[in-house]
mmCIF file of N, CA, C and O in Angstrom:
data_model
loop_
_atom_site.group_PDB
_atom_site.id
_atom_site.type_symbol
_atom_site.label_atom_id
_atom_site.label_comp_id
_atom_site.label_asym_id
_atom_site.label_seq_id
_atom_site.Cartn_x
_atom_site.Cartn_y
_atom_site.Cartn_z
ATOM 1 N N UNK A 1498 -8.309 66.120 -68.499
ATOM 2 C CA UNK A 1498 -7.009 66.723 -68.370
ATOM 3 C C UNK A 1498 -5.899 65.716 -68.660
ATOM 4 O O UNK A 1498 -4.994 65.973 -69.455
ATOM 5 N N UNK A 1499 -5.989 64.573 -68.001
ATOM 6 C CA UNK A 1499 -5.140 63.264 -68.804
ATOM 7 C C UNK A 1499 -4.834 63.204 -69.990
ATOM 8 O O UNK A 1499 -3.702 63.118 -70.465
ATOM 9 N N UNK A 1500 -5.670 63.238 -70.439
ATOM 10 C CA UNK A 1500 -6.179 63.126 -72.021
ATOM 11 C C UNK A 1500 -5.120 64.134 -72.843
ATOM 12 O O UNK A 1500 -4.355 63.842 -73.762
ATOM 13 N N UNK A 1501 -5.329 65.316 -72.239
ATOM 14 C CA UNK A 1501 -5.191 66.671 -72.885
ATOM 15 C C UNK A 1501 -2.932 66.071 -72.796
ATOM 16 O O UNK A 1501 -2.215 66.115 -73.796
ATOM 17 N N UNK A 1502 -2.549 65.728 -71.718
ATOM 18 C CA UNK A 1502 -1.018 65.860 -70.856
ATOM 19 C C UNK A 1502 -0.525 64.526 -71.811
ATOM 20 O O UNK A 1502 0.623 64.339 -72.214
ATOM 21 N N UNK A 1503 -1.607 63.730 -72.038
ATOM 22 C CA UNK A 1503 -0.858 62.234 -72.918
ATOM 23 C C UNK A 1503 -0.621 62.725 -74.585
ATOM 24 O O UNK A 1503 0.339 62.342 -75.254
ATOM 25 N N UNK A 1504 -1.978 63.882 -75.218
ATOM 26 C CA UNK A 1504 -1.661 63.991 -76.510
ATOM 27 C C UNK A 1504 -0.379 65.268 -76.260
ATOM 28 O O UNK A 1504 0.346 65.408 -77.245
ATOM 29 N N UNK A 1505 -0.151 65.918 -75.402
ATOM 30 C CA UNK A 1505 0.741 66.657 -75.621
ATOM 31 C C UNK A 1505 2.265 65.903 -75.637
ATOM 32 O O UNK A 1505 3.302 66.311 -76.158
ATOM 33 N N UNK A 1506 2.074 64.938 -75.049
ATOM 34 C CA UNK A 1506 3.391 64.619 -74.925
ATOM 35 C C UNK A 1506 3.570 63.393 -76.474
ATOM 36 O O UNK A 1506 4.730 63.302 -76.873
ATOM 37 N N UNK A 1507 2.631 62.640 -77.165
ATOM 38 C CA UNK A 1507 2.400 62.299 -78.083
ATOM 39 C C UNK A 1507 2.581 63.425 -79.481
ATOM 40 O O UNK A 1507 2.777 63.244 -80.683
ATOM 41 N N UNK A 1508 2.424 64.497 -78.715
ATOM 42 C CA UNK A 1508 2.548 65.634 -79.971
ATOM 43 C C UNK A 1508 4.321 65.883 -79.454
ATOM 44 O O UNK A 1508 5.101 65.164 -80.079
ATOM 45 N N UNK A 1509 4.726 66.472 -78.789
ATOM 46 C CA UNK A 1509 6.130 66.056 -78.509
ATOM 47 C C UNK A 1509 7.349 65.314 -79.482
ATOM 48 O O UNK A 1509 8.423 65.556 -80.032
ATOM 49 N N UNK A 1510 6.187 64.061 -79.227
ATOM 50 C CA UNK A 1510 7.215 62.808 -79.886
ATOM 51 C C UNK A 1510 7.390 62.832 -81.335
ATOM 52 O O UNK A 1510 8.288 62.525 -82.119
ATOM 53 N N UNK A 1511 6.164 63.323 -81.409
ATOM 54 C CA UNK A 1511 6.013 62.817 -83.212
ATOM 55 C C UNK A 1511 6.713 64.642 -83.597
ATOM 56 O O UNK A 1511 6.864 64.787 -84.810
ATOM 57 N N UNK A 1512 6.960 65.432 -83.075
ATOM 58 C CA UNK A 1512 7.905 66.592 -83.030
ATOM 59 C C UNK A 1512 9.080 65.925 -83.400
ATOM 60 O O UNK A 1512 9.498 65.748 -84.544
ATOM 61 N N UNK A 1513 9.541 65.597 -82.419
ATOM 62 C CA UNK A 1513 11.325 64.810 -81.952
ATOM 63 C C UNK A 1513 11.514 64.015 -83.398
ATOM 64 O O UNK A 1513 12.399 64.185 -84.237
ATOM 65 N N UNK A 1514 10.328 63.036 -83.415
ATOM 66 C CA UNK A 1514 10.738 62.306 -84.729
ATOM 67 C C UNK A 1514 10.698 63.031 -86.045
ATOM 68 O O UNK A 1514 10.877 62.370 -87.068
ATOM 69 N N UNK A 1515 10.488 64.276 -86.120
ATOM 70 C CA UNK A 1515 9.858 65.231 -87.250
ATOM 71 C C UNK A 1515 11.574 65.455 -87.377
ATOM 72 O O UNK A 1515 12.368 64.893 -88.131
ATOM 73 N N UNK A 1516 11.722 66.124 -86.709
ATOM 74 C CA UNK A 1516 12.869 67.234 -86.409
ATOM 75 C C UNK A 1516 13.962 66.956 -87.338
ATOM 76 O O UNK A 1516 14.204 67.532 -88.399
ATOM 77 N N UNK A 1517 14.611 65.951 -86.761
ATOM 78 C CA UNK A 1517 16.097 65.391 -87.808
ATOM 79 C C UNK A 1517 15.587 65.032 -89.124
ATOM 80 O O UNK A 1517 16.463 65.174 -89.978
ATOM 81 N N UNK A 1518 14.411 64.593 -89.613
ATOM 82 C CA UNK A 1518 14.077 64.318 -91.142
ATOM 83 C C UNK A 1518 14.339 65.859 -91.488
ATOM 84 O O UNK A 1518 15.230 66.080 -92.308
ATOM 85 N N UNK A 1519 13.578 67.051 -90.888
ATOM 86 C CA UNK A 1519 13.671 67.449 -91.795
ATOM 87 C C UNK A 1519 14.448 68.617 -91.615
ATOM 88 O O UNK A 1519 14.312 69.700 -92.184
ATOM 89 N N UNK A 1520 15.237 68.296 -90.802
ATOM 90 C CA UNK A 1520 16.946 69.230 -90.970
ATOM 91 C C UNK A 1520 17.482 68.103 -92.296
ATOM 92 O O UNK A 1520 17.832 68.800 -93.249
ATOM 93 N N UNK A 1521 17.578 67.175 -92.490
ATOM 94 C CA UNK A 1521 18.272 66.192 -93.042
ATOM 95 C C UNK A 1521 19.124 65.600 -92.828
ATOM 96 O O UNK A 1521 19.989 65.367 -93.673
ATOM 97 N N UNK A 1522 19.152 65.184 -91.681
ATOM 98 C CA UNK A 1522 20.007 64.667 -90.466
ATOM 99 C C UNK A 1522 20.345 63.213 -90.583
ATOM 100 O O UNK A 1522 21.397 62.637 -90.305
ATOM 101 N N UNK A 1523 18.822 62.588 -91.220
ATOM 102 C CA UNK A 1523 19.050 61.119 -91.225
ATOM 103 C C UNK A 1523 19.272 60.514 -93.067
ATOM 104 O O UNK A 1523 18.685 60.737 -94.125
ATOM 105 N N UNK A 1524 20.348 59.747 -92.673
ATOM 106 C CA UNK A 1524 20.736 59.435 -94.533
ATOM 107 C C UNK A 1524 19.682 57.958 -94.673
ATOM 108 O O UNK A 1524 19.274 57.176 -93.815
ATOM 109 N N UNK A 1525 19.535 58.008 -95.797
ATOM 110 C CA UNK A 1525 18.858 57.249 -96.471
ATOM 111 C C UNK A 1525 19.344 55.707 -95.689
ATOM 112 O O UNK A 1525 20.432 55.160 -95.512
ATOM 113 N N UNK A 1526 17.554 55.275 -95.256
ATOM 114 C CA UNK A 1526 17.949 53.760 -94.402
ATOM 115 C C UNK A 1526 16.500 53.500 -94.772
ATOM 116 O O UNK A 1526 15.560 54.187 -95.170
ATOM 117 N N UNK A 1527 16.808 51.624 -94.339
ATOM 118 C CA UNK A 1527 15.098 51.503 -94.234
ATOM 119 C C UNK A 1527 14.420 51.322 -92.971
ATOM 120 O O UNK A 1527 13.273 50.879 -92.914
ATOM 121 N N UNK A 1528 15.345 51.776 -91.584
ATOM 122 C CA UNK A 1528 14.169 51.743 -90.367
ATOM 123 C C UNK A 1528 13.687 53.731 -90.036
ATOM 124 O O UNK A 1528 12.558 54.026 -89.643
ATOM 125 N N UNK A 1529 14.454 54.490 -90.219
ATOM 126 C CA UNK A 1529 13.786 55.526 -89.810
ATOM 127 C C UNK A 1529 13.291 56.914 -91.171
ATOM 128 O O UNK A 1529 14.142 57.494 -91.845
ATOM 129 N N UNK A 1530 12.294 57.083 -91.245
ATOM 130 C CA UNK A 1530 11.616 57.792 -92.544
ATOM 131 C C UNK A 1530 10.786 57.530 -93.202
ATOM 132 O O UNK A 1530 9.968 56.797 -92.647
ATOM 133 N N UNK A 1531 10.508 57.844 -94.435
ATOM 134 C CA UNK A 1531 9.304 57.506 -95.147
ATOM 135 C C UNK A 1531 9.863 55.988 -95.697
ATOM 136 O O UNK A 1531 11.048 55.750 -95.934
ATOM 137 N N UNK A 1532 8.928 55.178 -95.821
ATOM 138 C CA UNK A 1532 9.926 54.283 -96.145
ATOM 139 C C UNK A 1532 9.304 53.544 -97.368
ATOM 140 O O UNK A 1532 8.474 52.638 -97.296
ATOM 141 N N UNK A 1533 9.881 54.117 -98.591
ATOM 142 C CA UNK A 1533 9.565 54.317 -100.439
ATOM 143 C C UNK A 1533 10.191 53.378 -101.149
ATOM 144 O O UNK A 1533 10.828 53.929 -102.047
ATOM 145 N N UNK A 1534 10.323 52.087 -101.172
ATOM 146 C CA UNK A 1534 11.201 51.455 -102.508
ATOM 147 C C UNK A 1534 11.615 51.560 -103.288
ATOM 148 O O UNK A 1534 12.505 50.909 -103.835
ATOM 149 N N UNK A 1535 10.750 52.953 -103.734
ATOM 150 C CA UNK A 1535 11.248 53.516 -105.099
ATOM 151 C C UNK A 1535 12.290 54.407 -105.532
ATOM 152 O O UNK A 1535 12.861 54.701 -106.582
ATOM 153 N N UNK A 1536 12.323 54.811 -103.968
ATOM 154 C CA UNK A 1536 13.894 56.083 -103.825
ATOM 155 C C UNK A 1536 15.138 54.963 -103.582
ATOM 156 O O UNK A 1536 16.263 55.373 -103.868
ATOM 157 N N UNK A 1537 15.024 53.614 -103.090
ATOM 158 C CA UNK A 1537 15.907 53.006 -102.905
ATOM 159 C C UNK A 1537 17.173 53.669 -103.302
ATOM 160 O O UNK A 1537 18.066 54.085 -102.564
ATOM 161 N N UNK A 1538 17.089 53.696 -104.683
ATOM 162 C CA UNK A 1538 18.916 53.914 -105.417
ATOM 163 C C UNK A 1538 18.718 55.357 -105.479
ATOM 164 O O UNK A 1538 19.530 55.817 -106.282
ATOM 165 N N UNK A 1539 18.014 56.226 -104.996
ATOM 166 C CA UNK A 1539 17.865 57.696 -105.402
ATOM 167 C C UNK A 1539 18.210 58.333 -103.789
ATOM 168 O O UNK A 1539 17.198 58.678 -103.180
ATOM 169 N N UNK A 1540 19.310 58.485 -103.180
ATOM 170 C CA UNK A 1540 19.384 59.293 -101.858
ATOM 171 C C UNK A 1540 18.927 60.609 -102.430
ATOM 172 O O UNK A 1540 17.720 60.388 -102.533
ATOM 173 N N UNK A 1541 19.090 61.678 -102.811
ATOM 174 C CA UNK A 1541 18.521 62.647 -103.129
ATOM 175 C C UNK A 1541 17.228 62.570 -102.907
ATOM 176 O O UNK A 1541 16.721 63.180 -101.965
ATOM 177 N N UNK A 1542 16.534 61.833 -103.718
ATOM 178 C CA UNK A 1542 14.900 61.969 -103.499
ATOM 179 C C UNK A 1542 14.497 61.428 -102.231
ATOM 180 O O UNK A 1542 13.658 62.019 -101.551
ATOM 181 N N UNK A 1543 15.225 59.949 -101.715
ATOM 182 C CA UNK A 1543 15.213 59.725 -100.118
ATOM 183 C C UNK A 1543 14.900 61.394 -99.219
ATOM 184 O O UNK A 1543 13.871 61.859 -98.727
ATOM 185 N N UNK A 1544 16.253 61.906 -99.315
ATOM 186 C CA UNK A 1544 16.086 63.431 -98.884
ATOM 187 C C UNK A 1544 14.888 64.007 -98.793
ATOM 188 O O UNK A 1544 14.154 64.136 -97.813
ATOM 189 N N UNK A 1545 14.720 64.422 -100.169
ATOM 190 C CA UNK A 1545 13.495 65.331 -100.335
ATOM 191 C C UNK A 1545 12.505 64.887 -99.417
ATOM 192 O O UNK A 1545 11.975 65.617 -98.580
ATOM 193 N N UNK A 1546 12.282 63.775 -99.573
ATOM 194 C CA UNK A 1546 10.728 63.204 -99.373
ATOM 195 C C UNK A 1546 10.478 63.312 -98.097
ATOM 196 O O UNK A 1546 9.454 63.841 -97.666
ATOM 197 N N UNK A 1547 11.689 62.659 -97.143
ATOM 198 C CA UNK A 1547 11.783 62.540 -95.875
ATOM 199 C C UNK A 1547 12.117 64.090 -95.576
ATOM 200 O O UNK A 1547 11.880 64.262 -94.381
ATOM 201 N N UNK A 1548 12.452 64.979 -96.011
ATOM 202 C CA UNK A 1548 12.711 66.534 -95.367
ATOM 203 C C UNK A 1548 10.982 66.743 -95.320
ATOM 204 O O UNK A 1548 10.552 66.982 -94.191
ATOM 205 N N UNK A 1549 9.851 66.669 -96.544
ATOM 206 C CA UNK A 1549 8.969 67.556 -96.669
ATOM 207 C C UNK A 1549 8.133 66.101 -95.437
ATOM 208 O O UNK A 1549 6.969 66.274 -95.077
ATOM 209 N N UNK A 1550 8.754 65.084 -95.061
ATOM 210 C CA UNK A 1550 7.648 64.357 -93.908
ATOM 211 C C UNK A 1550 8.135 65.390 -92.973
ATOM 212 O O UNK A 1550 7.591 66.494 -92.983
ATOM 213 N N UNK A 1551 9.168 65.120 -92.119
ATOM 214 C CA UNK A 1551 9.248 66.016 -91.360
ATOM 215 C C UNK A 1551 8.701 67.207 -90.982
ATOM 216 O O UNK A 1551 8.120 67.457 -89.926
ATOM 217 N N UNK A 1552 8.946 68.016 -92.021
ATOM 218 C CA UNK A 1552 7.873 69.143 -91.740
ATOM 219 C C UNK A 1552 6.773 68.922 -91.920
ATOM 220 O O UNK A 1552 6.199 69.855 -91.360
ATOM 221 N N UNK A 1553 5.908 68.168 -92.424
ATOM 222 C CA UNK A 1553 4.843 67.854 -92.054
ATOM 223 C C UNK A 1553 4.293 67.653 -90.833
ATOM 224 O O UNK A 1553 3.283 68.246 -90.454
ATOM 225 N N UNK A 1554 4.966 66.754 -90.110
ATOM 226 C CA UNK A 1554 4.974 65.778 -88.598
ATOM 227 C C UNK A 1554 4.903 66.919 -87.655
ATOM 228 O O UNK A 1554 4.091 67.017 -86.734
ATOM 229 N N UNK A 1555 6.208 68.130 -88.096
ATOM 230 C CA UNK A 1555 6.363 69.453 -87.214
ATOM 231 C C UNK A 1555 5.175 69.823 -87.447
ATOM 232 O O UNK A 1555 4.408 69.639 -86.502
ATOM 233 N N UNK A 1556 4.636 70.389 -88.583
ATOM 234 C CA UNK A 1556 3.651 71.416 -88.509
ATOM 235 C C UNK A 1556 2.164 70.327 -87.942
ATOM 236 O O UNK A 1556 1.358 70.946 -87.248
ATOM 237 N N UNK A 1557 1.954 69.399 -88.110
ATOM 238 C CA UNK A 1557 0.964 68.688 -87.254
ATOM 239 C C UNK A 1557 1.084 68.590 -86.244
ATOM 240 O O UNK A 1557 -0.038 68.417 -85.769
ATOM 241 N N UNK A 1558 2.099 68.583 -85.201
ATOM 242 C CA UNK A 1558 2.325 68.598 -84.043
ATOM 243 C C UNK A 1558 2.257 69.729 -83.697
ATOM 244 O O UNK A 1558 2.226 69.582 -82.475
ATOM 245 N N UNK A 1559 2.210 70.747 -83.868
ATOM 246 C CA UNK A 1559 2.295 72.115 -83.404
ATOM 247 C C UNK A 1559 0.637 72.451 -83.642
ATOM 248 O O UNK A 1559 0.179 73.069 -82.680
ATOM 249 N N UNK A 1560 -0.332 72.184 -84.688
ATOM 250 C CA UNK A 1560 -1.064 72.749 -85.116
ATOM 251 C C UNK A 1560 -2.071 71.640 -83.799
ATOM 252 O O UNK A 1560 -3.057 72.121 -83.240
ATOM 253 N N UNK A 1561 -1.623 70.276 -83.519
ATOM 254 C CA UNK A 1561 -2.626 70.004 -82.373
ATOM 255 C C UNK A 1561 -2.129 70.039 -81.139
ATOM 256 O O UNK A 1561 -2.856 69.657 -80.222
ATOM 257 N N UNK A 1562 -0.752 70.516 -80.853
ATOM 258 C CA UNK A 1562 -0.477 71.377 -79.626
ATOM 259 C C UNK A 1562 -1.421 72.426 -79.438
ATOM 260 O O UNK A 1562 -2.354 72.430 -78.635
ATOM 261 N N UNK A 1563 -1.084 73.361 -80.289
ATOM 262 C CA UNK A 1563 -2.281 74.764 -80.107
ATOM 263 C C UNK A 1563 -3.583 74.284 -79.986
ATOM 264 O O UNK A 1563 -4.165 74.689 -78.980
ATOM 265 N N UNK A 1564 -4.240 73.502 -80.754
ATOM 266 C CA UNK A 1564 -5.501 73.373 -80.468
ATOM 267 C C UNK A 1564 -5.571 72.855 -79.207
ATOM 268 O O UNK A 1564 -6.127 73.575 -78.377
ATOM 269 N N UNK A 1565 -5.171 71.840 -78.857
ATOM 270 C CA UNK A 1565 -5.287 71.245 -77.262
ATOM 271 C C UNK A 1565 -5.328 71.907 -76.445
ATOM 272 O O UNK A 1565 -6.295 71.840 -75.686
ATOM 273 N N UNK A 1566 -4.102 73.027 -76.186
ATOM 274 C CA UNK A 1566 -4.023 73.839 -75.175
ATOM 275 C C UNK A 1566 -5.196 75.058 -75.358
ATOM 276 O O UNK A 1566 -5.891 75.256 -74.361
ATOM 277 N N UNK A 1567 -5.484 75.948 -76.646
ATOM 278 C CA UNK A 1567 -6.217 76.467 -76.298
ATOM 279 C C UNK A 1567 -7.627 76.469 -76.125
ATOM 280 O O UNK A 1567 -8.345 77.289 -75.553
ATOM 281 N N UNK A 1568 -7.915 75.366 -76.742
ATOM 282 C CA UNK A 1568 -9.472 74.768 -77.013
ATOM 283 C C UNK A 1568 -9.690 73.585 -75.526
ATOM 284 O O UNK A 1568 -10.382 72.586 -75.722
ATOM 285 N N UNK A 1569 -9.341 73.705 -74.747
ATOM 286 C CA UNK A 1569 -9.287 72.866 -73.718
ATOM 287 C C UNK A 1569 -10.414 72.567 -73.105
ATOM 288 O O UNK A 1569 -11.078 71.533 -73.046
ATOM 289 N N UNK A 1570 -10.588 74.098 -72.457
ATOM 290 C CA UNK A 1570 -11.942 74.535 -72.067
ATOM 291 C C UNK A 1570 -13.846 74.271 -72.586
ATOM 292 O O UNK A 1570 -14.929 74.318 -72.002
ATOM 293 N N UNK A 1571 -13.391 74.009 -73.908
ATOM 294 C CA UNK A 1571 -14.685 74.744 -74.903
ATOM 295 C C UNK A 1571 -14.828 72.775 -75.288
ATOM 296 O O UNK A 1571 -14.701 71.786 -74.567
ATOM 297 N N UNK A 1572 -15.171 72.972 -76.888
ATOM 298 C CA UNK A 1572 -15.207 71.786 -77.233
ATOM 299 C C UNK A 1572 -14.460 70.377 -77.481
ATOM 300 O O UNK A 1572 -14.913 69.306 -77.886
ATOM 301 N N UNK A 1573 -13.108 70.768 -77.081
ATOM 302 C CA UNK A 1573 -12.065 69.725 -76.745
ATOM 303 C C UNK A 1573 -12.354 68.981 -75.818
ATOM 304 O O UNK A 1573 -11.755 67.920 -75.646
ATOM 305 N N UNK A 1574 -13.146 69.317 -75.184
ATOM 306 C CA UNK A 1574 -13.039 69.042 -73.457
ATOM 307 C C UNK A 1574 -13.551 67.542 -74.352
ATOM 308 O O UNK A 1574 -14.235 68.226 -75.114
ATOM 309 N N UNK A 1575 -13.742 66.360 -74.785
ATOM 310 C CA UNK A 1575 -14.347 65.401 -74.756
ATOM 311 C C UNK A 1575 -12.843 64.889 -75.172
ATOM 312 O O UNK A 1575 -12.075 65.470 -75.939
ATOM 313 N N UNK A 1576 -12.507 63.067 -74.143
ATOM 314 C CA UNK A 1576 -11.248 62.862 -75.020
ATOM 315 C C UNK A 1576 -11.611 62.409 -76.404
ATOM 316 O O UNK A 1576 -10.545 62.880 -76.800
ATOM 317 N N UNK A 1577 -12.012 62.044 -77.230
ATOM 318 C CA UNK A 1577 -12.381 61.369 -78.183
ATOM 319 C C UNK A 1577 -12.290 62.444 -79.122
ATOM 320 O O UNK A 1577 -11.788 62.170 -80.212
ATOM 321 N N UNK A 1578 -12.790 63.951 -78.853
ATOM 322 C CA UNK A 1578 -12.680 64.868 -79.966
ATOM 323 C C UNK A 1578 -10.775 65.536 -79.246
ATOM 324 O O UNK A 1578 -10.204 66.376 -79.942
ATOM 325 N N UNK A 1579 -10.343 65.235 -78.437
ATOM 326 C CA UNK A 1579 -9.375 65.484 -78.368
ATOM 327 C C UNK A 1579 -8.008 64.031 -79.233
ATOM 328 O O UNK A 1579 -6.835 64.155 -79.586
ATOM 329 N N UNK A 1580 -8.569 63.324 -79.247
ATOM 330 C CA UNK A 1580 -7.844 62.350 -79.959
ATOM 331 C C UNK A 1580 -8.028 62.583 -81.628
ATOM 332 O O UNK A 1580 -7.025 62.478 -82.334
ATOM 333 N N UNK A 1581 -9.068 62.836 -82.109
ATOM 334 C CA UNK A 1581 -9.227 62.910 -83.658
ATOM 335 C C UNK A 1581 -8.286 64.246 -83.512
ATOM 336 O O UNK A 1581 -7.315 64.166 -84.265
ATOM 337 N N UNK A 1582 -8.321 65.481 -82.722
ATOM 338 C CA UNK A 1582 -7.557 66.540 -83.312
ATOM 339 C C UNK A 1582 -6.140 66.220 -83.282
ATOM 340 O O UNK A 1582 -5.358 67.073 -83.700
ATOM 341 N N UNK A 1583 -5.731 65.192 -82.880
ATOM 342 C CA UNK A 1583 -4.459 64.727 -82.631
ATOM 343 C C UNK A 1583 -4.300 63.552 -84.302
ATOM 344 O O UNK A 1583 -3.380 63.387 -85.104
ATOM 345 N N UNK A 1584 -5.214 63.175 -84.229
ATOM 346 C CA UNK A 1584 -5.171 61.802 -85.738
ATOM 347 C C UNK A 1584 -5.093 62.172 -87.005
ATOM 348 O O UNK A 1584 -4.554 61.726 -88.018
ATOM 349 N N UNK A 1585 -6.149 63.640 -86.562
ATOM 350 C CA UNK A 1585 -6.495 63.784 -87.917
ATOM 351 C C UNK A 1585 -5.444 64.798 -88.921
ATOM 352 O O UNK A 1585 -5.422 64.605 -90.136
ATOM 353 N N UNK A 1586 -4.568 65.911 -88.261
ATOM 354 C CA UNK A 1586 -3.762 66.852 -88.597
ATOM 355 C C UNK A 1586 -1.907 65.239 -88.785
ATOM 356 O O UNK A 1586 -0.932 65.303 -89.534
ATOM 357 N N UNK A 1587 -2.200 64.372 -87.952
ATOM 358 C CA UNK A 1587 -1.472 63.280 -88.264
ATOM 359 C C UNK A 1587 -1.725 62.636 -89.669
ATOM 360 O O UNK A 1587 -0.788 62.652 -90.466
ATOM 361 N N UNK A 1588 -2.545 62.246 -89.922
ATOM 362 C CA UNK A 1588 -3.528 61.786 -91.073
ATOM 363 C C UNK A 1588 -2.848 62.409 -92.196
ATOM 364 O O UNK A 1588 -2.113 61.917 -93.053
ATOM 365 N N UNK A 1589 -3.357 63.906 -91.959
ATOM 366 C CA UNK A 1589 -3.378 64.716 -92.854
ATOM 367 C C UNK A 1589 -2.048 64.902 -93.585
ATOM 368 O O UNK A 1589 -2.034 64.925 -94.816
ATOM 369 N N UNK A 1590 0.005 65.146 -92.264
ATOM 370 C CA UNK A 1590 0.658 64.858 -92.792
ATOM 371 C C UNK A 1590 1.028 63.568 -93.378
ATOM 372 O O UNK A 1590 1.915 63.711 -94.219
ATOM 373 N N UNK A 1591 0.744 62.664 -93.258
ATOM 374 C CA UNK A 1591 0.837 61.163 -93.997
ATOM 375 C C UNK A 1591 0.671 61.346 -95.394
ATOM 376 O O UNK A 1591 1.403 61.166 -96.367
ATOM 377 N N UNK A 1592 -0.606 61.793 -95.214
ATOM 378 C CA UNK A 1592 -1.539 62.005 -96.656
ATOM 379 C C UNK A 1592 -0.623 63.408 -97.612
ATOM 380 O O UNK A 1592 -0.769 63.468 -98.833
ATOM 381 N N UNK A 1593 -0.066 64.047 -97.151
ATOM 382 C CA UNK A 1593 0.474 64.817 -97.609
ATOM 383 C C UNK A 1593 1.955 64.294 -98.557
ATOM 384 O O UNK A 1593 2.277 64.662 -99.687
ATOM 385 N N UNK A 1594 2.694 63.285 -97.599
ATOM 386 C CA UNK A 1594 3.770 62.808 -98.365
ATOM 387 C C UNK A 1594 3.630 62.125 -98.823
ATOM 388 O O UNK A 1594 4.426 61.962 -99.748
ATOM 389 N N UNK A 1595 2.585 61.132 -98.660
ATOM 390 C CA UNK A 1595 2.461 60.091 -99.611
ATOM 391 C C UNK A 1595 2.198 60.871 -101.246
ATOM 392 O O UNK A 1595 2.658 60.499 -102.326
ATOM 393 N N UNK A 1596 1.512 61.777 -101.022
ATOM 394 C CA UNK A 1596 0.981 62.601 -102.246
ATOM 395 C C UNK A 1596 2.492 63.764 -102.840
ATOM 396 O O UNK A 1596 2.662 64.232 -103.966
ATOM 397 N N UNK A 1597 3.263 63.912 -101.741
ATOM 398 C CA UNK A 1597 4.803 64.570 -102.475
ATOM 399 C C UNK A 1597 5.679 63.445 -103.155
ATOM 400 O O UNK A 1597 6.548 63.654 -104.001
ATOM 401 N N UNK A 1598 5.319 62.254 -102.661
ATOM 402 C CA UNK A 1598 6.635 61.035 -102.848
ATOM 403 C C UNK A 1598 6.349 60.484 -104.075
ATOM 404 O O UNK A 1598 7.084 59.876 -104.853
ATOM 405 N N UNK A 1599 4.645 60.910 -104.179
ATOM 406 C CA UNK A 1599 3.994 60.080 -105.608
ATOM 407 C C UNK A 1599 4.257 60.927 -106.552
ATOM 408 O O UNK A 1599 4.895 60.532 -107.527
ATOM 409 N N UNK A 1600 3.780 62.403 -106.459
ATOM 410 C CA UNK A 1600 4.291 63.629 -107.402
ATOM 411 C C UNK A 1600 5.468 63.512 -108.341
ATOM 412 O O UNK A 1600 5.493 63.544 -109.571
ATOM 413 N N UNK A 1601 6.544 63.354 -107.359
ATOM 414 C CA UNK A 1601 7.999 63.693 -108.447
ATOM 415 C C UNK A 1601 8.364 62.263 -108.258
ATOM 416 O O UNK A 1601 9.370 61.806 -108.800
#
């Protein structure tokens, strides 16, 4: 149950940090966002890139909220498979922008 109350609040955070990227809240810097050398002189693409992390971060955080809470019972119950469902939907948005930022 620890386990389950630490990734929720870890899913939380990485929410909070989702959020303002991808309203577009935060202007082009190098401590908070994706952080690309290559957009340097390009705020626009800064934008983009950092809007589609954000939603990434959101929709991973939400997608191992739900699992946590409702899979609690069943095969979650181990922390270790409760930590990969937390890494891996993390992972997955990483892997996602790195693969939008490389695209365009």
């Amino acid at each position: 149950m620890f386990m389950t109350i630490v990734l929720l609040l870890a899913c939380a955070i990485v929410a909070t940090i989702g959020i303002p990227l991808m309203l577009k809240l935060v202007p082009p810097n190098p401590y908070y966002g994706y952080p690309a050398r290559s957009m340097a002189s390009k705020p626009d693409r800064w934008l983009a890139v950092n809007q589609f992390a954000g939603r990434a971060l959101v929709a991973a955080a939400i997608v191992t909220a739900l699992a946590l809470m409702l899979y609690n019972g069943t095969w979650l119950r181990s922390g270790w498979a409760q930590l990969f469902s937390f890494l891996i939907p993390l992972g997955a948005a990483i892997g996602a922008t790195i693969w939008f930022e490389r695209r365009g």
